[in-house]
Amino acid sequence: MQGRSPQPSMELNRLLLLTSFLLHVKEDRASPTRLVCDNRLIQKYIVEAKDMEKKVGQCQALPALRCPAVLPLVDFTFQQWKSKSNETKRREILCDLALLLGAAAGAQGQVSDECGARQLSQLYRHANSFFLLLQTFSWEAGHWEPGCSPHSMEQTHISRIFLTYRQLVQGKLRFFFYDLAKVSCKQGQGESRDPLCGTQ
């Protein structure tokens, strides 16, 4: 076993963190927003997204996708974001995640390189965890139904999938959690800091 990379244990730690995230939600469905009160958690996910993006860039030259990946356009302006209800934001992010999951799954079937396939699998698991988590939140009657049509574009470069995921976590998801924390977390805990003061 000597000389083996510590990556498996790091992977296990990350999966345990995500699992505990989801288990916490299941244990307390009445108030899943408690999870957004610790700003350090979303910062961990941002670091992980950056790490995946960096690692896939270090893989050997990955071929262009034969079937282009359909990716959501996740950029937004603060004025537009502030004008939306939390339910609208939640549904918008779910639509983005649904497209990302489809893109990651489709790319996995086209990539034979072990390095690229491993990173795509990890991205899929993380995005799916957020997808499941956001379905536990709801401010309106009824469940979220697929079929939304967010702004999207086709990409043949695998790296764009990771870039889009990182931008989504660092942008909409981070601000969504921040918005929830403002109304759900006790003031004075020091955990709900402005997201602009977090990562770069």
Coordinates of C-alpha atoms in Angstrom, one line a residue:
M1 CA 0.0 0.0 0.0
Q2 CA 3.0 2.3 0.3
G3 CA 3.1 5.2 -2.0
R4 CA -0.7 5.3 -2.6
S5 CA -2.3 8.6 -3.0
P6 CA -4.3 10.0 0.0
Q7 CA -7.1 10.8 -2.4
P8 CA -9.5 7.9 -1.4
S9 CA -9.6 9.2 2.2
M10 CA -10.2 12.7 1.0
E11 CA -13.0 11.5 -1.2
L12 CA -14.5 9.6 1.7
N13 CA -14.4 12.7 3.9
R14 CA -16.1 14.7 1.2
L15 CA -18.8 12.1 0.7
L16 CA -19.3 11.9 4.5
L17 CA -19.8 15.6 4.6
L18 CA -22.4 15.5 1.9
T19 CA -24.1 12.5 3.4
S20 CA -24.3 14.2 6.8
F21 CA -25.7 17.3 5.0
L22 CA -28.5 15.2 3.5
L23 CA -29.1 13.1 6.6
H24 CA -29.5 16.3 8.6
V25 CA -32.2 17.4 6.2
K26 CA -34.1 14.1 6.5
E27 CA -33.9 14.3 10.3
D28 CA -35.4 17.8 10.4
R29 CA -37.6 18.3 7.4
A30 CA -39.5 21.0 9.2
S31 CA -36.5 23.3 9.2
P32 CA -33.9 22.3 6.6
T33 CA -32.8 25.9 6.4
R34 CA -30.7 25.4 9.6
L35 CA -28.1 24.0 7.3
V36 CA -27.5 27.3 5.7
C37 CA -26.6 29.0 8.9
D38 CA -23.0 27.8 8.9
N39 CA -21.3 29.7 6.1
R40 CA -18.3 27.4 6.3
L41 CA -20.3 24.6 4.7
I42 CA -21.0 26.3 1.4
Q43 CA -17.4 27.5 1.4
K44 CA -16.3 23.9 1.5
Y45 CA -18.5 23.1 -1.5
I46 CA -17.0 26.1 -3.4
V47 CA -13.4 24.8 -2.6
E48 CA -14.4 21.3 -3.8
A49 CA -15.9 22.7 -7.1
K50 CA -12.7 24.6 -7.7
D51 CA -10.6 21.5 -6.9
M52 CA -12.6 19.4 -9.4
E53 CA -12.2 22.1 -12.1
K54 CA -8.5 22.2 -11.5
K55 CA -8.1 18.4 -11.5
V56 CA -9.9 17.9 -14.8
G57 CA -7.7 20.5 -16.3
Q58 CA -4.7 18.4 -15.3
C59 CA -6.1 15.3 -17.1
Q60 CA -4.5 14.3 -20.3
A61 CA -6.0 16.1 -23.3
L62 CA -9.6 15.1 -23.2
P63 CA -11.4 14.7 -26.6
A64 CA -14.2 16.9 -27.6
L65 CA -17.6 15.5 -26.9
R66 CA -19.3 13.8 -29.9
C67 CA -22.7 14.8 -28.5
P68 CA -22.5 18.3 -27.1
A69 CA -23.4 18.9 -23.5
V70 CA -26.3 21.2 -22.9
L71 CA -25.3 23.5 -20.1
P72 CA -27.3 26.2 -18.2
L73 CA -26.3 29.8 -18.4
V74 CA -25.8 30.5 -14.7
D75 CA -24.7 34.1 -14.8
F76 CA -27.0 36.7 -13.2
T77 CA -27.2 40.3 -12.0
F78 CA -27.7 41.2 -8.4
Q79 CA -30.7 43.4 -9.2
Q80 CA -32.4 40.6 -11.0
W81 CA -31.6 38.2 -8.2
K82 CA -32.9 40.4 -5.4
S83 CA -36.2 40.9 -7.2
K84 CA -37.0 37.2 -7.2
S85 CA -38.8 35.2 -4.4
N86 CA -36.9 32.4 -2.7
E87 CA -39.2 29.9 -4.4
T88 CA -38.3 31.3 -7.8
K89 CA -34.6 31.2 -7.0
R90 CA -34.9 27.6 -5.8
R91 CA -36.7 26.4 -8.9
E92 CA -34.3 28.3 -11.1
I93 CA -31.3 26.5 -9.4
L94 CA -33.1 23.2 -9.7
C95 CA -33.4 23.7 -13.4
D96 CA -29.7 24.6 -13.7
L97 CA -28.8 21.5 -11.7
A98 CA -31.0 19.2 -13.8
L99 CA -29.2 20.4 -17.0
L100 CA -25.8 19.9 -15.3
L101 CA -26.7 16.4 -14.2
G102 CA -27.8 15.5 -17.7
A103 CA -24.6 17.0 -19.2
A104 CA -22.3 15.2 -16.7
A105 CA -24.1 11.8 -17.3
G106 CA -24.0 12.3 -21.0
A107 CA -20.3 13.2 -20.9
Q108 CA -19.5 10.1 -18.8
G109 CA -20.7 7.9 -21.5
Q110 CA -18.3 9.5 -24.0
V111 CA -15.2 9.7 -21.9
S112 CA -12.9 6.6 -21.6
D113 CA -10.1 8.5 -19.9
E114 CA -10.0 7.4 -16.2
C115 CA -9.0 10.8 -14.9
G116 CA -11.8 12.6 -16.7
A117 CA -14.4 9.9 -15.9
R118 CA -13.5 10.1 -12.2
Q119 CA -14.0 13.8 -12.0
L120 CA -17.2 13.7 -13.9
S121 CA -18.5 11.0 -11.5
Q122 CA -17.6 13.2 -8.6
L123 CA -19.2 16.3 -10.1
Y124 CA -22.4 14.2 -10.7
R125 CA -22.6 13.1 -7.1
H126 CA -22.1 16.6 -5.7
A127 CA -24.6 18.2 -8.1
N128 CA -27.1 15.5 -7.3
S129 CA -26.7 16.0 -3.6
F130 CA -27.6 19.7 -4.1
F131 CA -30.5 18.7 -6.4
L132 CA -31.9 16.4 -3.7
L133 CA -31.3 19.0 -1.0
L134 CA -33.1 21.8 -2.8
Q135 CA -36.2 19.6 -3.3
T136 CA -36.6 19.5 0.5
F137 CA -37.2 23.3 0.5
S138 CA -40.5 24.6 -0.7
W139 CA -42.5 27.8 -0.2
E140 CA -45.4 26.8 -2.5
A141 CA -47.8 23.9 -2.7
G142 CA -46.7 21.0 -4.9
H143 CA -43.4 19.4 -5.8
W144 CA -40.9 20.6 -8.3
E145 CA -41.5 19.2 -11.7
P146 CA -38.9 18.8 -14.4
G147 CA -39.6 20.4 -17.7
C148 CA -38.4 24.0 -17.1
S149 CA -36.4 25.5 -19.9
P150 CA -33.5 27.7 -18.5
H151 CA -31.3 29.6 -20.8
S152 CA -28.7 27.2 -22.1
M153 CA -26.0 26.6 -24.6
E154 CA -24.2 23.6 -26.1
Q155 CA -20.6 22.9 -25.3
T156 CA -18.2 20.2 -26.6
H157 CA -15.4 20.9 -24.1
I158 CA -15.7 18.8 -20.9
S159 CA -14.0 21.6 -18.9
R160 CA -17.0 23.8 -19.5
I161 CA -19.2 21.4 -17.4
F162 CA -16.9 21.9 -14.4
L163 CA -16.7 25.7 -15.0
T164 CA -20.5 25.9 -15.1
Y165 CA -20.8 23.9 -11.9
R166 CA -18.3 26.0 -10.1
Q167 CA -20.0 29.2 -11.2
L168 CA -23.4 27.9 -10.0
V169 CA -22.1 26.9 -6.6
Q170 CA -20.1 30.1 -6.2
G171 CA -22.9 32.2 -7.5
K172 CA -26.6 31.3 -7.3
L173 CA -26.3 28.6 -4.7
R174 CA -24.1 30.7 -2.4
F175 CA -26.4 33.7 -2.6
F176 CA -29.5 31.5 -2.2
F177 CA -28.1 30.1 1.1
Y178 CA -27.2 33.6 2.2
D179 CA -30.7 34.8 1.5
L180 CA -32.2 32.0 3.5
A181 CA -29.7 32.6 6.4
K182 CA -30.8 36.2 6.7
V183 CA -34.4 35.1 7.5
S184 CA -33.8 31.7 9.1
C185 CA -30.7 32.1 11.3
K186 CA -30.3 33.8 14.6
Q187 CA -28.6 37.1 14.4
G188 CA -25.2 37.4 16.1
Q189 CA -24.0 33.9 15.3
G190 CA -21.4 35.3 13.0
E191 CA -21.8 32.5 10.5
S192 CA -24.1 34.3 8.0
R193 CA -21.6 36.6 6.4
D194 CA -22.1 38.5 3.2
P195 CA -21.1 36.1 0.4
L196 CA -19.0 38.8 -1.2
C197 CA -16.7 38.6 1.8
G198 CA -16.1 34.9 1.2
T199 CA -14.3 33.4 -1.8
Q200 CA -13.0 35.3 -4.8

